[in-house]
CSV table of C-alpha atoms in Angstrom, one decimal:
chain,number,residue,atom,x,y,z
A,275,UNK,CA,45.9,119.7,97.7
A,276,UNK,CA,43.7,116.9,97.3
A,277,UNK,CA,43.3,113.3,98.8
A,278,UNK,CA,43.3,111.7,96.3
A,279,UNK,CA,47.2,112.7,95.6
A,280,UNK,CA,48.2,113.3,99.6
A,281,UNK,CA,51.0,116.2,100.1
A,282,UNK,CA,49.4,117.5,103.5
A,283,UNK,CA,52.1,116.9,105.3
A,284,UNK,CA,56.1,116.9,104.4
A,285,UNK,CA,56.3,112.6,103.9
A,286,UNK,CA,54.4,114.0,100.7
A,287,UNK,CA,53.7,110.2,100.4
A,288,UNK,CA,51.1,111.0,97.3
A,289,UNK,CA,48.6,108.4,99.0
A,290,UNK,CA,45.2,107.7,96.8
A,291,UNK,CA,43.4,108.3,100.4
A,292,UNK,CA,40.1,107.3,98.9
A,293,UNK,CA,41.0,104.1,98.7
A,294,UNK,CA,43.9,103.0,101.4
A,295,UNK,CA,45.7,104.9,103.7
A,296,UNK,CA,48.7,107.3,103.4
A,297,UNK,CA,52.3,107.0,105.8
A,298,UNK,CA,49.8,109.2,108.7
A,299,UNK,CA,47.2,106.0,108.4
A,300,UNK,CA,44.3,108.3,107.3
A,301,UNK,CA,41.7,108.1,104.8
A,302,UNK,CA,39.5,110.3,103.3
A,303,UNK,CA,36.9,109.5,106.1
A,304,UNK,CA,37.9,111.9,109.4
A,305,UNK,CA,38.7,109.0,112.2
A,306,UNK,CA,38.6,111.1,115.6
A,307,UNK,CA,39.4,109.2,118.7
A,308,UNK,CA,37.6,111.8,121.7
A,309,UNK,CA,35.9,114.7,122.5
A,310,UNK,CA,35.1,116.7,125.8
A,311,UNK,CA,36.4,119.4,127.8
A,312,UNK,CA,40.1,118.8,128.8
A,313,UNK,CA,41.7,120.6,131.8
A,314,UNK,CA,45.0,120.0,131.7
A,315,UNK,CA,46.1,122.2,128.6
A,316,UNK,CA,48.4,125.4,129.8
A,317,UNK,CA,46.2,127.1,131.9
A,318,UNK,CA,45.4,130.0,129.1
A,319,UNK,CA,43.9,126.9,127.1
A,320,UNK,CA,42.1,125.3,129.9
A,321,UNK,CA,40.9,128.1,131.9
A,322,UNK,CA,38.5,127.2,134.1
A,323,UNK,CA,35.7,125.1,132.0
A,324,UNK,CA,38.5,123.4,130.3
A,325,UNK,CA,39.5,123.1,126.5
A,326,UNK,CA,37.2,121.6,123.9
A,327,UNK,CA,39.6,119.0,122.8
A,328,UNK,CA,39.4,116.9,119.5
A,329,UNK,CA,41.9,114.0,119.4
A,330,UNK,CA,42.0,112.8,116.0
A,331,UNK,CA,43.4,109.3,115.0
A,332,UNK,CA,46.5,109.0,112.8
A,333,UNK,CA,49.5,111.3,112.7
A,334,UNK,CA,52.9,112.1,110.5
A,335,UNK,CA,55.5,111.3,113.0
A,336,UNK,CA,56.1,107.9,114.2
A,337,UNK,CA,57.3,108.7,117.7
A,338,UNK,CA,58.6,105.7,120.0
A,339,UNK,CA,57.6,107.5,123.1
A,340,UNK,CA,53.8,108.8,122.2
A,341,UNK,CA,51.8,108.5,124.7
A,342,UNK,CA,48.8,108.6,122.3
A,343,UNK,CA,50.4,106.2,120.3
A,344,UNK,CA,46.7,104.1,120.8
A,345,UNK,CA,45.3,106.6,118.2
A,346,UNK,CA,48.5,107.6,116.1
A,347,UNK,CA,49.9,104.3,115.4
A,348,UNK,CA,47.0,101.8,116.4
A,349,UNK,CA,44.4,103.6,114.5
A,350,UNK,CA,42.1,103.4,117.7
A,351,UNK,CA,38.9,106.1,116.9
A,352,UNK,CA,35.6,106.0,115.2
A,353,UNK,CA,34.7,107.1,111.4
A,354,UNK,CA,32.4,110.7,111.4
A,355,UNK,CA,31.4,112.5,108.8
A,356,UNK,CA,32.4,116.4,108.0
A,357,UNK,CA,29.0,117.1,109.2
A,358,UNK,CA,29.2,115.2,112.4
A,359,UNK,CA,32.5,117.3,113.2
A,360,UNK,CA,31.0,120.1,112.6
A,361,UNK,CA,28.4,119.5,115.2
A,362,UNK,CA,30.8,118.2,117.6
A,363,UNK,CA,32.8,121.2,117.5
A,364,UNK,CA,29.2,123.0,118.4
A,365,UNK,CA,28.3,120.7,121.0
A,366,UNK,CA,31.8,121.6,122.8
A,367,UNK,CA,31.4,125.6,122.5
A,368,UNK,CA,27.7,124.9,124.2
A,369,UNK,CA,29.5,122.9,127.0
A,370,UNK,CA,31.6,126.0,128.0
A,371,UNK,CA,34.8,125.2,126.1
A,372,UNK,CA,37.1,128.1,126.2
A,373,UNK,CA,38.6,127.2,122.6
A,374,UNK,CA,38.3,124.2,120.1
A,375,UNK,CA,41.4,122.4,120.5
A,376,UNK,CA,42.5,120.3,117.4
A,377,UNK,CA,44.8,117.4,118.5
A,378,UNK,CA,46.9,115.9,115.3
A,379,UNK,CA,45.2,117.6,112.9
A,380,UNK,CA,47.3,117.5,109.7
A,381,UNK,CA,45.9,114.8,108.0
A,382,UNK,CA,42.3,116.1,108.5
A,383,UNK,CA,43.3,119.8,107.3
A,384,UNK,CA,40.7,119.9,104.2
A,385,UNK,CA,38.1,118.2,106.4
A,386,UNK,CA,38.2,120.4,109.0
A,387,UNK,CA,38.0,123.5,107.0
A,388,UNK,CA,35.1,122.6,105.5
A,389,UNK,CA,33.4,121.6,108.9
A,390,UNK,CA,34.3,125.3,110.4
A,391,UNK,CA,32.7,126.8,107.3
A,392,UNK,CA,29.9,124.6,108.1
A,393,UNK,CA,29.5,126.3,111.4
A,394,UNK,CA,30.1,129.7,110.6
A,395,UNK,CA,29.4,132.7,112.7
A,396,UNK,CA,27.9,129.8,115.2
A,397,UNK,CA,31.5,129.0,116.4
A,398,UNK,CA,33.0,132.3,118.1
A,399,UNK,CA,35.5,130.8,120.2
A,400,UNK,CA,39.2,130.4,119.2
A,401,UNK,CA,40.5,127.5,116.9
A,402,UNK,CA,44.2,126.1,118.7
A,403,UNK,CA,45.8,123.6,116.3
A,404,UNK,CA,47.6,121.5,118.3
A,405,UNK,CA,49.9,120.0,116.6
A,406,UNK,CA,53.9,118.1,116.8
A,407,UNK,CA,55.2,120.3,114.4
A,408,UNK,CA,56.0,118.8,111.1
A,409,UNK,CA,53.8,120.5,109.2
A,410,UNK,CA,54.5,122.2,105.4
A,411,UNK,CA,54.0,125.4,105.0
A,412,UNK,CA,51.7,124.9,102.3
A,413,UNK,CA,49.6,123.4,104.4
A,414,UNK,CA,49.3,125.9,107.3
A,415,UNK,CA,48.5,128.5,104.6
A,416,UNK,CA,45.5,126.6,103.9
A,417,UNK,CA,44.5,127.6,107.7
A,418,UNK,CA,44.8,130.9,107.2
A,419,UNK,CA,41.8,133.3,108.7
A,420,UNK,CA,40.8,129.8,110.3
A,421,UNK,CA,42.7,129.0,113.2
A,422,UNK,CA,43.7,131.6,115.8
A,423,UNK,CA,46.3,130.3,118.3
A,424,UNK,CA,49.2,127.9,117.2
A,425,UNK,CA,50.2,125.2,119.6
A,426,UNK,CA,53.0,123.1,118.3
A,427,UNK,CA,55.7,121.0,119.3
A,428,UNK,CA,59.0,121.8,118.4
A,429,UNK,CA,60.7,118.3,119.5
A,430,UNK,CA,64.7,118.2,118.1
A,431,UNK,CA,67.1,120.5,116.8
A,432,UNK,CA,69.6,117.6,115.8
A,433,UNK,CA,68.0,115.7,112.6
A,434,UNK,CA,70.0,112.4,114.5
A,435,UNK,CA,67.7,112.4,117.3
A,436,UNK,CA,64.2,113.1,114.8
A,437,UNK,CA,65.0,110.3,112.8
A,438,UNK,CA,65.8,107.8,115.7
A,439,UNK,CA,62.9,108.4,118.0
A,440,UNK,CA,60.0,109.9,115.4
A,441,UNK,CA,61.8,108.9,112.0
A,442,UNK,CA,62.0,112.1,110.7
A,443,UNK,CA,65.2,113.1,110.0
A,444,UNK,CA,64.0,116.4,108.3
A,445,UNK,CA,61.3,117.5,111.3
A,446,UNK,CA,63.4,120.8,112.0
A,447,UNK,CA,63.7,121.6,109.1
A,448,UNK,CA,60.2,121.5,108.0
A,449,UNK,CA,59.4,122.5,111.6
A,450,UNK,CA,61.4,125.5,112.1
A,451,UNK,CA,59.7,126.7,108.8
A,452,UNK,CA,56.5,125.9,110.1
A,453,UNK,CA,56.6,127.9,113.1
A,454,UNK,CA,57.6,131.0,111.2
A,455,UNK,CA,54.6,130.6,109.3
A,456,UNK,CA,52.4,129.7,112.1
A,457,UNK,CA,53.8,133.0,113.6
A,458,UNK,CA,53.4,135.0,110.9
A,459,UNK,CA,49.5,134.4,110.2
A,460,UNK,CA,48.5,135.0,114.3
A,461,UNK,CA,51.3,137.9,115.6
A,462,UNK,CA,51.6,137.5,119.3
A,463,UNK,CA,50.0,136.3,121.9
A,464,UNK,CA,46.9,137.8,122.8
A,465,UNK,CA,46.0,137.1,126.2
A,466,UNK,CA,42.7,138.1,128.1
A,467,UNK,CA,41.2,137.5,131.3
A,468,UNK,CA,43.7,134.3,131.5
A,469,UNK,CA,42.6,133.1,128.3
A,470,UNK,CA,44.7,133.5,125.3
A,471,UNK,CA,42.5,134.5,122.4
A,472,UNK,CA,45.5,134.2,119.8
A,473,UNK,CA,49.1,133.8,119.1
A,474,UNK,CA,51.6,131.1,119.2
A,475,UNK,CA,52.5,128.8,122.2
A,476,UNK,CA,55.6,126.5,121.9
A,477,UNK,CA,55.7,123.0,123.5
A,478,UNK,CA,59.2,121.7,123.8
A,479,UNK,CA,59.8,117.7,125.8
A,480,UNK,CA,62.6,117.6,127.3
A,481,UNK,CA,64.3,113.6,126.5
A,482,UNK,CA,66.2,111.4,128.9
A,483,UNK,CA,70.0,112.2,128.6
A,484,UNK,CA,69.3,115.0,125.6
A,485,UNK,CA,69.2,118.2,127.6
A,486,UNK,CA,71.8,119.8,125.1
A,487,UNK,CA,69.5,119.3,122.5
A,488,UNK,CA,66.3,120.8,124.2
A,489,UNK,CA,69.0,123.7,124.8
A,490,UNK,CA,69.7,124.1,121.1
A,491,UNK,CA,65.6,124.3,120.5
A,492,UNK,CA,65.4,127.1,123.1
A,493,UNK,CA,68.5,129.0,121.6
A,494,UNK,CA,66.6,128.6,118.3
A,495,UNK,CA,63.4,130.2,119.4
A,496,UNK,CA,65.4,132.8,121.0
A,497,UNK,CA,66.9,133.9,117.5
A,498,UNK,CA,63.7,133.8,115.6
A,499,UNK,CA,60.7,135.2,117.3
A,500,UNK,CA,60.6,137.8,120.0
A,501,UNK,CA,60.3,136.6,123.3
A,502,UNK,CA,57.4,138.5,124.7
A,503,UNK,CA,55.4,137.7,121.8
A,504,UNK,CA,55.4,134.1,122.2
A,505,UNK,CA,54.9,131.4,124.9
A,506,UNK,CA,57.0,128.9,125.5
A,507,UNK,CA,55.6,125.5,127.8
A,508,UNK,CA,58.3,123.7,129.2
A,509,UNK,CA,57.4,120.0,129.5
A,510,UNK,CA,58.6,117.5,132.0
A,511,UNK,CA,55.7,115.1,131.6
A,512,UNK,CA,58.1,112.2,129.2
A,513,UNK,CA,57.4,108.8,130.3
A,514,UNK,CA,58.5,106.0,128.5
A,515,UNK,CA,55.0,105.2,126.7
A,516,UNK,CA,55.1,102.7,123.5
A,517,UNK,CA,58.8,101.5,122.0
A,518,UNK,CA,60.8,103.8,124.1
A,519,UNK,CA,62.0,101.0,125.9
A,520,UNK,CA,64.1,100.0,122.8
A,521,UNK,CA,66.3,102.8,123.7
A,522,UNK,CA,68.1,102.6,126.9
A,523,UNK,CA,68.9,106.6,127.1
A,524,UNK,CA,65.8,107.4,127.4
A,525,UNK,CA,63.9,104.3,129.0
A,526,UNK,CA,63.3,106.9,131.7
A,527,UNK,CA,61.9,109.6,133.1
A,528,UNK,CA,64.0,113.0,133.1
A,529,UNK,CA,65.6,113.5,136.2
A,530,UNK,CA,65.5,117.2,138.2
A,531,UNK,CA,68.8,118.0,137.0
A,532,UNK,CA,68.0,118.0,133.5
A,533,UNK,CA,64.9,119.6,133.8
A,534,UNK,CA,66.1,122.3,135.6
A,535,UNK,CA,68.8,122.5,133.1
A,536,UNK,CA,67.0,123.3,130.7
A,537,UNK,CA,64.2,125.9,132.5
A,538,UNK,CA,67.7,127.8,134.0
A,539,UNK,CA,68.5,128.2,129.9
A,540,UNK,CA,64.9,129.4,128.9
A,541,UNK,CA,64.8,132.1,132.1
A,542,UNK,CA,68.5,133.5,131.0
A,543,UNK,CA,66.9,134.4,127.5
A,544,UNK,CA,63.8,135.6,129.1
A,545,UNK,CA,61.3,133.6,127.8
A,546,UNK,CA,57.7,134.1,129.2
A,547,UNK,CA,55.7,130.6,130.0
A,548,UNK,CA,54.8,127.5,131.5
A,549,UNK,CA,57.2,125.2,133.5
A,550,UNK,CA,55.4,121.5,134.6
A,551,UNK,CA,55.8,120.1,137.5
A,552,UNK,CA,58.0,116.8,137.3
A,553,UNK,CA,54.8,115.0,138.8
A,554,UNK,CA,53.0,115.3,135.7
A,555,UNK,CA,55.2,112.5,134.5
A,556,UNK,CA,52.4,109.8,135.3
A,557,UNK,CA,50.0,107.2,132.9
A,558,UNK,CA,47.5,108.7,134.8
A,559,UNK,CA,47.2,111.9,132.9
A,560,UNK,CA,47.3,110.0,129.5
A,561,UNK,CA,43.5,110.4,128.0
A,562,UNK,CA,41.7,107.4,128.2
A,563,UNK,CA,40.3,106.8,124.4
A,564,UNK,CA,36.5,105.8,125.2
A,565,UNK,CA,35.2,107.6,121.8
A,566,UNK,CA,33.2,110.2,124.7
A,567,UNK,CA,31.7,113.1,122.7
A,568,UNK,CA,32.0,111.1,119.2
């Protein structure tokens, strides 16, 4: 896959990204938006010195509720060279980071190969790709041998929903592929001393008046990977950041009910996890995109 012709991710948009910008808004440059140590990962990606977090601009989804929508949609960041990322990710591991935490990473896939080759036996602390989920599988096998714990999102089961709120109406399908992938290059979940060291944790958002739908996600995971092999992190944290207000269902924040709703579903299959508390829910915890550690 090349930039110059840009299939990374599944709007295959074929984008010259050396010179203009494909659907995700990326060039051929790498545009990262923040670096440092971030503590409020699940606690087996924080641990206690916190997570060396890379929030790159740009992204594949066009979400109405993103809270990073700053650096997705607004292209908010700072041009660095491969080199430069490279260092960064060094700079991070000599801080105490537990992992290097790669936030929106599809468009930068190449790039950021080359800058962990760049590193080499220097970097000996896990790789998470943090990512929303709609990835190809293509793609991911490009990561293969180079990232060690999986941490997408796996946002709708109903393609109705994806296309209103991130206009994708295709996202489970190319997600639910890509989490079988994702699962099949890193096993299960290898936890020690607190810290997981690799596997697969799944993020699921819970949406304003769309519990049923969070339930179908659940129901999903339950079908196709075994539940004590992966993690599943229940999120309560929606807010309505960005355009969400265009859309009076969820112009709001979930209420108990539905929350609990949909925990209730994920503790009758027997999932092992992370739950948030509904105080989460703030702008507060939103990062503030100051270009720190760029």
């Amino acid at each position: 896959m090349t930039l110059d012709n840009c299939t990374l991710c599944p709007r295959q948009c074929g984008a010259d990204r050396y010179s203009g910008t494909g659907f995700c808004g990326c060039g051929a440059e790498v545009r990262a938006a923040k670096a440092y140590l971030h503590m409020w990962e699940e606690p087996c990606i924080s641990g206690k010195n916190g997570s060396g977090t890379v929030f790159f601009s740009g992204c594949c989804l066009k979400c109405c509720f993103c809270q990073n929508y700053k650096i997705s949609s607004e292209g908010a960041g700072k041009e660095i060279s491969v080199r430069r990322l490279s260092e960064i990710f060094l700079e991070l591991q000599c801080q105490g980071a537990h992992n290097i935490n790669l936030v929106s990473p599809t468009p930068y896939v190449p790039q950021i190969i080359e800058a962990l080759e760049l590193c080499g036996d220097r970097l000996n602390i896990p790789i998470v790709y943090n990512t929303g989920g709609y990835e190809r599988v293509e793609t991911l096998k490009m990561l293969e041998g180079y990232v060690d714990v999986y941490l997408p999102d796996l946002k709708y089961f109903d393609g109705g929903l994806s296309e209103k709120y991130s206009g994708a109406g295709d996202y489970f399908e190319y997600a639910s592929a890509a989490l079988k992938e994702m699962y099949r290059q890193v096993g299960d979940c290898q936890i020690k001393d607190g810290l997981i060291k690799r596997g697969m944790i799944v993020r699921h958002m819970t949406l304003p008046t769309h519990r049923h739908d969070s339930v179908k996600v659940i129901e999903w995971l339950g079908k196709n990977f075994p539940k004590e092999g992966i993690r599943l992190s229940l999120m309560s944290q929606y807010t309505p950041f960005y355009k969400s207000s265009e859309y009076k269902e969820i112009s709001r924040r979930i209420s108990t009910f539905e929350y609990n709703f949909v925990l209730d579903r994920a503790s009758e299959l027997g999932f092992e996890g992370y739950a948030q508390e509904r105080s989460s829910a703030k702008e507060e915890y939103t990062p503030d995109f100051d270009l720190a550690g760029i």
